[in-house]
Coordinates of C-alpha atoms and ligand atoms in Angstrom, one line a residue:
X1 CA 88.3 63.8 88.0
X2 CA 90.2 64.0 84.7
X3 CA 93.7 65.4 84.9
X4 CA 95.7 67.3 82.3
X5 CA 99.3 67.4 83.5
X6 CA 101.2 70.5 82.4
X7 CA 103.4 71.2 85.3
X8 CA 105.3 68.8 87.5
X9 CA 107.2 69.6 90.7
X10 CA 109.7 67.3 92.2
X11 CA 110.7 67.9 95.8
X12 CA 114.3 66.7 96.2
X13 CA 117.1 67.3 93.6
X14 CA 119.2 64.3 94.7
X15 CA 120.4 61.1 93.1
X16 CA 116.8 60.1 92.3
X17 CA 115.0 63.4 91.8
X18 CA 117.6 64.9 89.4
X19 CA 118.0 61.9 87.0
X20 CA 114.4 60.7 87.1
X21 CA 112.9 64.1 86.4
X22 CA 115.5 64.7 83.6
X23 CA 114.3 61.6 81.8
X24 CA 110.6 62.6 82.4
X25 CA 111.4 66.0 81.0
X26 CA 113.2 64.6 78.0
X27 CA 110.3 62.4 77.0
X28 CA 107.5 64.9 77.8
X29 CA 108.6 68.2 76.1
X30 CA 105.2 69.7 76.6
X31 CA 105.4 69.4 80.4
X32 CA 107.3 71.8 82.6
X33 CA 109.3 70.0 85.2
X34 CA 110.5 72.0 88.3
X35 CA 113.0 70.1 90.5
X36 CA 113.3 71.9 93.8
X37 CA 115.6 71.6 96.8
X38 CA 116.3 73.4 100.0
X39 CA 120.0 72.9 99.4
X40 CA 121.1 76.0 97.6
X41 CA 124.6 74.6 96.7
X42 CA 123.1 71.6 95.1
X43 CA 120.7 73.6 93.0
X44 CA 123.6 75.9 92.0
X45 CA 125.5 72.9 90.9
X46 CA 122.6 71.6 88.8
X47 CA 122.5 75.0 87.1
X48 CA 126.3 75.2 86.6
X49 CA 127.2 76.0 83.0
X50 CA 130.1 73.6 83.3
X51 CA 128.2 70.2 83.0
X52 CA 131.2 68.4 84.6
X53 CA 130.2 70.2 87.8
X54 CA 126.7 68.7 88.2
X55 CA 126.2 67.5 91.8
X56 CA 126.1 63.9 90.8
X57 CA 128.0 61.9 88.2
X58 CA 126.0 59.5 86.1
X59 CA 126.9 58.4 82.6
X60 CA 124.5 60.0 80.1
X61 CA 123.1 62.6 82.5
X62 CA 124.8 65.7 81.3
X63 CA 123.7 65.1 77.7
X64 CA 120.1 65.2 78.9
X65 CA 120.7 68.2 81.1
X66 CA 122.2 70.0 78.1
X67 CA 119.1 69.3 76.0
X68 CA 116.3 70.1 78.5
X69 CA 117.7 72.4 81.2
X70 CA 115.9 75.8 81.1
X71 CA 113.7 74.6 78.3
X72 CA 111.2 72.3 80.1
X73 CA 113.5 71.2 83.0
X74 CA 114.3 73.7 85.8
X75 CA 116.3 73.4 89.0
X76 CA 115.1 75.8 91.7
X77 CA 115.1 76.6 95.4
X78 CA 111.7 78.2 95.2
X79 CA 109.9 75.2 96.8
X80 CA 106.6 76.8 97.7
X81 CA 106.2 78.6 94.4
X82 CA 106.9 75.5 92.4
X83 CA 104.5 73.5 94.6
X84 CA 101.8 76.1 94.0
X85 CA 102.2 75.8 90.2
X86 CA 102.1 72.0 90.0
X87 CA 99.4 69.6 88.8
X88 CA 101.6 66.6 89.9
X89 CA 104.1 66.6 92.7
X90 CA 106.8 63.9 93.3
X91 CA 108.2 63.5 96.8
X92 CA 111.8 62.5 96.2
X93 CA 113.4 63.4 99.5
X94 CA 115.9 61.5 101.6
X95 CA 114.6 58.8 104.0
X96 CA 117.6 57.8 106.1
X97 CA 117.7 55.6 109.1
X98 CA 116.6 57.4 112.3
X99 CA 119.6 58.2 114.5
X100 CA 117.7 59.0 117.7
X101 CA 114.4 58.4 119.4
X102 CA 112.0 55.4 118.9
X103 CA 113.3 53.0 116.3
X104 CA 116.8 54.7 116.2
X105 CA 119.2 52.6 114.1
X106 CA 116.4 50.8 112.3
X107 CA 113.3 52.8 111.4
X108 CA 113.3 55.3 108.5
X109 CA 113.4 58.9 109.5
X110 CA 110.3 60.4 107.8
X111 CA 110.9 64.0 108.9
X112 CA 111.6 65.2 105.3
X113 CA 108.7 63.3 103.9
X114 CA 106.4 64.8 106.5
X115 CA 107.8 68.3 105.9
X116 CA 107.2 67.9 102.2
X117 CA 103.6 66.7 102.8
X118 CA 103.0 69.8 105.0
X119 CA 104.4 72.1 102.4
X120 CA 102.2 70.5 99.8
X121 CA 99.1 70.8 102.1
X122 CA 99.8 74.5 102.6
X123 CA 100.9 75.6 99.1
X124 CA 99.4 73.3 96.5
X125 CA 96.2 74.0 94.7
X126 CA 93.3 71.5 94.8
X127 CA 93.1 68.3 92.8
X128 CA 96.8 67.7 92.7
X129 CA 98.4 64.2 92.4
X130 CA 101.0 63.6 95.0
X131 CA 103.4 60.8 94.3
X132 CA 105.7 59.0 96.8
X133 CA 108.9 58.3 95.0
X134 CA 111.1 58.2 98.0
X135 CA 111.5 54.7 99.6
X136 CA 109.4 54.6 102.7
X137 CA 107.9 52.2 105.2
X138 CA 104.7 50.4 104.1
X139 CA 101.7 52.5 105.2
X140 CA 103.4 55.9 104.8
X141 CA 100.8 56.9 102.2
X142 CA 98.3 56.9 105.0
X143 CA 100.4 59.4 106.9
X144 CA 100.7 61.6 103.8
X145 CA 97.0 61.4 103.1
X146 CA 96.3 62.3 106.7
X147 CA 98.5 65.4 106.6
X148 CA 97.2 66.5 103.2
X149 CA 93.5 66.1 104.2
X150 CA 93.7 67.5 107.8
X151 CA 92.0 70.8 108.4
X152 CA 93.8 74.0 109.2
X153 CA 91.5 76.9 109.8
X154 CA 94.1 79.4 108.8
X155 CA 94.5 78.2 105.2
X156 CA 91.4 76.0 104.9
X157 CA 93.4 73.0 103.9
X158 CA 90.5 70.7 104.2
X159 CA 88.9 72.2 101.1
X160 CA 91.7 71.0 98.9
X161 CA 91.6 67.5 97.4
X162 CA 94.7 65.4 96.8
X163 CA 95.3 62.0 95.1
X164 CA 98.1 60.0 96.6
X165 CA 100.1 57.4 94.6
X166 CA 103.1 55.3 95.3
X167 CA 105.6 55.1 92.5
X168 CA 108.9 53.7 93.9
X169 CA 112.1 54.2 91.9
X170 CA 114.3 51.2 91.0
X171 CA 117.3 52.9 89.3
X172 CA 120.8 51.8 90.3
X173 CA 123.5 54.4 90.6
X174 CA 126.1 54.3 87.8
X175 CA 123.5 53.0 85.4
X176 CA 120.7 55.4 86.4
X177 CA 120.0 56.9 83.0
X178 CA 119.9 53.6 81.2
X179 CA 117.7 52.1 84.0
X180 CA 115.3 55.1 83.7
X181 CA 115.2 54.9 79.9
X182 CA 114.7 51.1 79.8
X183 CA 113.1 50.2 83.1
X184 CA 112.3 46.5 83.9
X185 CA 109.0 47.8 85.2
X186 CA 107.2 50.9 86.4
X187 CA 105.3 50.3 89.6
X188 CA 102.2 52.4 90.5
X189 CA 100.3 51.8 93.6
X190 CA 97.0 53.6 94.2
X191 CA 93.3 53.5 94.5
X192 CA 92.1 56.3 92.2
X193 CA 91.8 55.2 88.5
X194 CA 92.1 58.7 86.9
X195 CA 95.2 59.7 88.8
X196 CA 96.9 56.4 88.1
X197 CA 96.1 56.9 84.4
X198 CA 97.6 60.4 84.5
X199 CA 100.9 59.1 85.9
X200 CA 100.8 56.2 83.4
X201 CA 100.4 58.7 80.5
X202 CA 103.7 60.4 81.6
X203 CA 105.6 57.1 81.5
X204 CA 103.8 55.7 78.4
X205 CA 105.7 58.4 76.3
X206 CA 108.7 56.0 76.4
X207 CA 107.9 52.9 78.5
X208 CA 105.8 50.1 76.9
X209 CA 102.4 49.8 78.6
X210 CA 103.0 46.1 79.4
X211 CA 105.9 47.2 81.7
X212 CA 103.6 49.3 83.9
X213 CA 102.4 47.3 86.9
X214 CA 99.5 48.5 89.0
X215 CA 99.0 47.4 92.6
X216 CA 97.4 48.8 95.8
X217 CA 99.3 51.4 97.7
X218 CA 100.7 49.0 100.4
X219 CA 101.9 46.4 97.9
X220 CA 103.7 49.1 96.0
X221 CA 105.4 50.5 99.1
X222 CA 106.4 47.0 100.4
X223 CA 107.6 45.8 96.9
X224 CA 110.3 48.5 96.9
X225 CA 111.7 47.4 100.3
X226 CA 111.4 43.7 99.3
X227 CA 113.2 44.3 96.0
X228 CA 116.2 45.8 97.7
X229 CA 116.2 43.1 100.4
X230 CA 116.2 40.3 97.8
X231 CA 119.0 42.0 95.8
X232 CA 121.1 42.5 98.9
X233 CA 120.4 38.9 99.9
X234 CA 121.9 37.7 96.7
X235 CA 125.1 39.7 97.3
X236 CA 125.3 38.3 100.9
X237 CA 124.7 34.8 99.6
X238 CA 127.6 35.0 97.0
X239 CA 129.8 36.8 99.5
X240 CA 129.3 34.0 102.0
X241 CA 130.4 31.5 99.3
X242 CA 133.4 33.6 98.4
X243 CA 134.9 32.9 101.8
X244 CA 134.3 29.2 101.4
X245 CA 135.9 29.3 98.0
X246 CA 139.1 30.9 99.5
X247 CA 139.2 28.1 102.1
X248 CA 138.6 25.2 99.6
X249 CA 140.3 26.2 96.3
X250 CA 137.0 26.7 94.5
X251 CA 136.7 29.8 92.3
X252 CA 133.7 32.0 93.1
X253 CA 133.2 33.2 89.5
X254 CA 133.0 29.6 88.3
X255 CA 130.5 28.8 91.0
X256 CA 128.5 31.9 90.1
X257 CA 128.5 30.9 86.5
X258 CA 127.5 27.3 87.2
X259 CA 124.6 28.3 89.5
X260 CA 123.6 31.3 87.4
X261 CA 123.1 29.1 84.3
X262 CA 120.0 27.8 86.1
X263 CA 117.3 30.0 84.7
X264 CA 115.6 29.9 88.1
X265 CA 118.7 31.5 89.7
X266 CA 119.9 33.6 86.7
X267 CA 123.4 35.1 86.4
X268 CA 122.7 38.7 87.6
X269 CA 123.8 40.1 90.9
X270 CA 126.1 37.2 91.7
X271 CA 129.4 39.2 91.8
X272 CA 131.3 38.9 95.0
X273 CA 132.9 42.0 96.5
X274 CA 133.9 43.7 99.7
X275 CA 130.2 43.9 100.8
X276 CA 127.4 45.9 99.4
X277 CA 127.3 49.7 100.0
X278 CA 125.1 52.5 98.8
X279 CA 122.6 54.6 100.5
X280 CA 119.7 52.2 100.3
X281 CA 120.3 48.4 100.8
X282 CA 121.3 48.8 104.5
X283 CA 118.7 51.4 105.4
X284 CA 115.9 49.6 103.6
X285 CA 116.7 46.2 105.2
X286 CA 116.9 47.9 108.6
X287 CA 113.6 49.4 107.9
X288 CA 112.2 46.0 106.9
X289 CA 113.6 44.5 110.1
X290 CA 112.0 47.3 112.2
X291 CA 108.6 46.8 110.5
X292 CA 108.7 43.0 111.0
X293 CA 109.4 43.5 114.7
X294 CA 106.7 46.1 114.9
X295 CA 104.2 43.6 113.5
X296 CA 105.4 40.9 115.9
X297 CA 107.3 38.9 113.2
X298 CA 110.6 38.3 115.1
X299 CA 111.7 35.3 113.0
X300 CA 111.2 37.3 109.8
X301 CA 113.1 40.2 111.2
X302 CA 116.0 37.9 112.2
X303 CA 116.1 36.4 108.8
X304 CA 116.7 39.8 107.1
X305 CA 119.0 41.0 109.8
X306 CA 121.3 38.1 108.9
X307 CA 121.7 39.5 105.4
X308 CA 123.1 42.7 107.0
X309 CA 125.3 40.9 109.5
X310 CA 126.9 38.8 106.8
X311 CA 127.6 42.0 104.8
X312 CA 129.3 43.6 107.8
X313 CA 131.4 40.4 108.3
X314 CA 132.5 40.4 104.7
X315 CA 133.8 44.0 104.9
X316 CA 135.5 43.5 108.2
X317 CA 137.2 40.2 107.2
X318 CA 139.0 42.0 104.3
X319 CA 140.8 44.3 106.6
X320 CA 141.9 41.3 108.7
X321 CA 143.2 39.4 105.7
X322 CA 145.3 42.4 104.6
X323 CA 146.9 42.8 108.1
X324 CA 147.6 39.1 108.3
X325 CA 149.2 38.9 104.9
X326 CA 151.4 41.9 105.7
X327 CA 153.1 40.0 108.5
X328 CA 150.5 40.8 111.1
X329 CA 151.3 44.5 111.3
X330 CA 150.7 47.5 109.0
X331 CA 151.9 50.2 111.4
X332 CA 153.7 53.0 109.3
X333 CA 153.2 50.9 106.2
X334 CA 152.0 52.7 103.1
X335 CA 149.0 51.2 101.4
X336 CA 147.5 52.3 98.1
X337 CA 143.7 52.3 97.9
X338 CA 142.1 52.1 94.5
X339 CA 138.5 53.2 94.6
X340 CA 136.4 54.9 97.2
X341 CA 132.9 55.1 95.8
X342 CA 130.5 52.2 96.7
X343 CA 130.5 51.0 93.1
X344 CA 131.9 52.0 89.8
X345 CA 130.5 54.9 87.6
X346 CA 129.3 57.0 90.6
X347 CA 130.8 59.6 92.9
X348 CA 128.5 58.4 95.7
X349 CA 130.3 57.1 98.8
X350 CA 127.4 56.5 101.0
X351 CA 127.9 53.3 103.0
X352 CA 130.8 52.5 100.8
X353 CA 132.8 49.4 102.1
X354 CA 135.9 51.5 101.3
X355 CA 135.1 53.7 104.3
X356 CA 135.1 50.9 106.8
X357 CA 138.2 49.2 105.3
X358 CA 140.1 52.5 105.2
X359 CA 139.1 53.3 108.8
X360 CA 140.2 49.8 109.9
X361 CA 143.6 50.1 108.2
X362 CA 144.2 53.6 109.6
X363 CA 143.3 52.3 113.1
X364 CA 146.0 49.6 112.6
X365 CA 148.5 52.4 111.9
X366 CA 148.8 52.3 108.1
X367 CA 149.3 55.4 105.9
X368 CA 146.8 55.3 103.1
X369 CA 147.4 56.7 99.6
X370 CA 143.9 57.0 98.1
X371 CA 142.8 57.4 94.5
X372 CA 139.3 57.4 93.0
X373 CA 138.4 58.7 89.5
X374 CA 135.3 60.6 90.7
X375 CA 135.3 61.1 94.5
X376 CA 136.8 64.3 95.8
X377 CA 139.3 64.8 98.6
X378 CA 136.7 66.7 100.6
X379 CA 134.2 63.8 100.4
X380 CA 136.9 61.3 101.5
X381 CA 137.8 63.6 104.4
X382 CA 134.2 63.9 105.5
X383 CA 133.7 60.1 105.2
X384 CA 136.8 59.2 107.2
X385 CA 136.1 61.9 109.8
X386 CA 139.5 61.6 111.3
X387 CA 140.1 63.7 114.4
X388 CA 143.2 63.6 116.5
X389 CA 142.2 62.7 120.1
X390 CA 142.0 65.8 122.3
X391 CA 141.8 68.4 119.5
X392 CA 139.5 69.0 116.6
X393 CA 142.1 69.3 113.8
X394 CA 141.9 66.8 110.9
X395 CA 144.4 64.1 111.2
X396 CA 146.6 64.6 108.2
X397 CA 149.3 62.0 108.3
X398 CA 147.1 58.9 108.1
X399 CA 146.0 59.3 104.5
X400 CA 146.9 61.2 101.3
X401 CA 144.8 61.9 98.3
X402 CA 146.2 61.2 94.8
X403 CA 145.1 62.2 91.3
X404 CA 146.6 59.2 89.6
X405 CA 146.5 55.5 90.4
X406 CA 150.2 55.0 89.9
X407 CA 151.1 57.6 92.6
X408 CA 149.4 55.4 95.2
X409 CA 152.0 52.7 94.5
X410 CA 155.0 54.8 95.4
X411 CA 156.9 53.1 98.3
X412 CA 153.7 51.2 99.2
X413 CA 153.7 47.7 100.6
X414 CA 150.2 46.9 99.2
X415 CA 147.6 48.0 96.7
X416 CA 144.0 47.3 97.4
X417 CA 141.3 47.4 94.7
X418 CA 138.0 48.4 96.4
X419 CA 135.9 49.7 93.6
X420 CA 135.5 48.1 90.1
X421 CA 136.3 51.1 88.0
X422 CA 137.1 50.1 84.4
X423 CA 140.6 51.6 84.5
X424 CA 141.6 49.2 87.3
X425 CA 141.3 46.3 84.9
X426 CA 144.0 47.8 82.6
X427 CA 146.7 48.6 85.1
X428 CA 150.4 48.5 84.1
X429 CA 151.5 46.1 86.8
X430 CA 155.2 46.3 85.8
X431 CA 155.1 50.0 86.4
X432 CA 153.3 49.6 89.7
X433 CA 155.7 46.9 90.9
X434 CA 158.7 49.0 90.1
X435 CA 157.3 51.7 92.4
X436 CA 156.5 49.6 95.4
X437 CA 158.5 48.4 98.4
X438 CA 159.2 44.6 98.3
X439 CA 157.6 42.2 99.1
X440 CA 154.6 43.9 97.5
X441 CA 151.0 42.8 97.5
X442 CA 147.9 43.5 95.6
X443 CA 144.5 42.7 97.1
X444 CA 141.6 42.6 94.7
X445 CA 138.2 42.7 96.4
X446 CA 136.4 43.1 93.0
X447 CA 138.0 40.4 90.9
X448 CA 138.8 42.9 88.2
X449 CA 142.6 42.9 87.8
X450 CA 144.7 40.8 85.4
X451 CA 146.1 38.5 88.0
X452 CA 148.6 36.8 85.7
X453 CA 150.1 40.1 84.7
X454 CA 150.3 41.2 88.3
X455 CA 152.0 38.0 89.3
X456 CA 154.4 38.1 86.4
X457 CA 155.5 41.6 87.6
X458 CA 156.6 40.1 90.9
X459 CA 153.5 41.0 93.0
X460 CA 152.0 38.7 95.5
X461 CA 148.3 38.6 94.9
X462 CA 145.1 37.9 96.9
X463 CA 141.9 37.7 95.0
X464 CA 138.6 37.5 96.8
X465 CA 136.7 34.3 96.3
X466 CA 139.7 32.3 95.1
X467 CA 142.0 29.9 97.0
Ligands
LIG501 P1 119.5 62.6 98.3 O1 119.8 62.8 99.7 O2 120.5 62.5 97.2 O3 118.4 63.7 97.8 C1 117.3 64.1 98.6 C2 117.2 65.6 98.5 O4 116.0 66.0 99.1 C3 118.3 66.4 99.2 O5 119.0 67.2 98.3 C4 117.6 67.3 100.2 O6 118.1 68.5 100.4 C5 116.2 67.4 99.6 N1 115.1 67.7 100.6 C6 114.8 67.1 101.7 N2 113.7 67.6 102.3 C7 113.3 68.6 101.4 C8 112.2 69.6 101.4 N3 111.3 69.6 102.4 N4 112.1 70.4 100.4 C9 113.0 70.4 99.4 N5 114.1 69.6 99.3 C10 114.2 68.7 100.3 O7 118.6 61.2 98.3 P2 118.4 60.2 97.0 O8 119.5 59.3 96.9 O9 118.0 61.0 95.8 O10 117.2 59.3 97.6 C11 115.9 59.9 97.7 C12 114.9 58.8 98.0 O11 114.9 57.9 96.9 C13 115.2 58.0 99.2 O12 114.0 57.6 99.8 C14 115.9 56.7 98.7 O13 115.8 55.6 99.5 C15 115.2 56.5 97.4 N6 116.0 55.9 96.3 C16 117.3 56.2 96.1 C17 118.0 55.6 95.1 C18 119.4 55.9 94.8 O14 120.0 55.2 94.0 N7 120.0 56.8 95.5 C19 117.3 54.7 94.2 C20 116.0 54.4 94.4 C21 115.3 55.0 95.5
LIG502 C1 120.2 49.4 94.4 C2 119.3 48.6 93.6 O1 120.0 47.8 92.6 C3 118.3 49.5 92.8 O2 117.3 48.8 92.1 C4 117.6 50.4 93.9 O3 116.7 51.3 93.2 C5 118.6 51.2 94.7 O4 119.5 50.3 95.3 C6 118.0 52.0 95.8 O5 116.9 51.8 96.2 O6 118.7 52.9 96.2 P1 122.4 50.8 94.0 O7 122.6 50.8 95.4 O8 122.5 52.1 93.3 O9 121.0 50.2 93.5 O10 123.5 49.9 93.3 P2 123.6 48.3 93.1 O11 124.1 48.0 91.7 O12 122.4 47.6 93.5 O13 124.8 47.9 94.1 C7 124.7 48.0 95.5 C8 125.9 47.4 96.1 O14 126.0 46.0 95.9 C9 127.2 48.0 95.6 O15 128.1 48.2 96.6 C10 127.7 46.9 94.6 O16 129.1 46.9 94.5 C11 127.2 45.7 95.4 N1 127.0 44.5 94.4 C12 126.0 44.5 93.5 C13 127.8 43.4 94.6 O17 128.7 43.4 95.4 N2 127.6 42.3 93.7 C14 126.7 42.3 92.8 O18 126.5 41.3 92.1 C15 125.8 43.5 92.7

C-alpha cells in the first residue's frame, strides 16, 4: 500500500505532543497537523493569543507556534473528527505508573493508550498509519494491533486496515525544540515497509536519512525504556560518588571531568544534583523492573531498582544535611527555596526533587519562602498538597510564594538552590547576606552558585559533591 500523507492527527497535546507536532508542522507545510486533547483548558491555552500563556514553557516553542498555528497546525478538542480526517495518527498520551490493581506502583497504566486505540478503531478510516509515540511497555504494539483489528458488528471495524509503528520520542524538557530540530536519531520500529517509508518521509524533510534507525517493533519499544534507564543510571552513579566526594575532600566536578575525558565514558550526563526528577525516568525504570519480574528476571529487576533506590536516597540525604547544619532543628526557621521545577528551562514539576525536599523541611517545622522563575503558586500548592490534620483547608503558614529570589532571603536562616536556573549563577550574595538572619547558610545542590562570592559575603556554604 502506498501512502500519501496529507493529514496528521496527534492524540495528546502535552509536553511531547505539542512540541513534536509543532516541529513536524514547521517542516512539512503541506501537511495539516491536528493536535487533539480531551483537556479543554489545555487546548484553550495552546490557542491563547498571548504566547506567554502556552500550557508548557520551552525555549523556542512560541516562535514556532506563532509561525504555524492556524496555518497547518491546529489545537482542538474534536478528537473523533480529527481522527476521522487523518492518514497518520500519533498516540502521544500519558502513560503513568499504575496506582491500583495488578502491578500497582510499577507497571505502566495503559488506560489512555487503550482508549486512544479504541477511538481510532471506531472513527478512523481504513489504511491509516498508527504510531506509538508514548513510552510504553515492550509488546504494547500487539495490544494496539489487537484492538484495531478486532471485529465490532456495529461499526464493522474488522474491515478497516491499520499499520502500527513504534516511534518513541527522545526529547528532553527545557531543550525540547532543539532536540526535535537536531535529534541524535529517529527510531522507527515496524514490519510494514511502505508505512515506515511514509513516516521516514515526514522526518526526512529536516533530519538526515543516516540518523533514521529502523528496528522491529519490540526493539524500538524496549530501546526507549532502556535509553531512559541508562541515562538515569549515569545520574545515580555520579550522585553516589558525590556523597563520597563530600566525605573525602574530592571534588565531584573534577572527578566527572577526569572520567568523562575517557571517550568510552564521555562527559555528558555526569552532573551531580539532588536526584533526578521528571515525569519519565522513575516511571520508565519502574516499568522496566516490572517487565523483568514478569519475565522471571529477578536479578535484572533488582539491578535497575537500585538506580531508583539510590536516587531516593540522594534526595532524602539533602534534607538531613540541611537540618544537621542548622543545629539539628529547623522548627520555625525561615528557609529560602530557589527553584521548584525538576530542571531548568521548564515549568514542569513532575517528580521534582524540590517537592520531596520541601515536604521534608516543612515536616521538620520550617517556614519555606519559595521562588521559581516559571512555576506558578498553584502548581506548588498542588504539589505540596498540604492539608491541616482534621480539616481540609490548605495549610498556609508553612510556605510562602515569592516573585523575586531576593525576597526569599528576608530573615531566612538558609537559602537552598534546588534547580539550576541561569539566574541563580549570578546572585548578588552581598545583598542576600544583608537580608538574612545570622549565621546564614547557602546550600547548593546544583553546583551553580559562585561559592567564593557567597563566602566573601559572610555566608556559610555547603556545595553538593565537595568536601
Ligand atoms: P502529558 O500528560 O503532558 O500529555 C498527555 C496528554 O494526553 C494529556 O494532555 C491528556 O489529557 C491527553 N490524553 C490522554 N488520553 C487522551 C485521549 N484518549 N484523547 C485525547 N487526549 C488524551 O504527557 P507527556 O509528558 O506529553 O508524555 C506523553 C508520553 O510521552 C508519555 O508516554 C511519556 O512517557 C512520553 N515521553 C515524555 C517525554 C517528556 O519529556 N515529557 C519525553 C519523551 C517521551
Ligand atoms: C529525559 C531524557 O533525557 C529524554 O531523552 C527522554 O526523552 C525523557 O526523559 C522522557 O522520556 O521523558 P527529561 O526528563 O526531560 O528527559 O530531562 P533530563 O535532562 O534527562 O533530566 C532528567 C533529570 O535528571 C533532571 O532532574 C535533571 O536535573 C537530572 N540530571 C540530568 C542530573 O541530575 N544530572 C545530569 O547530568 C543530567
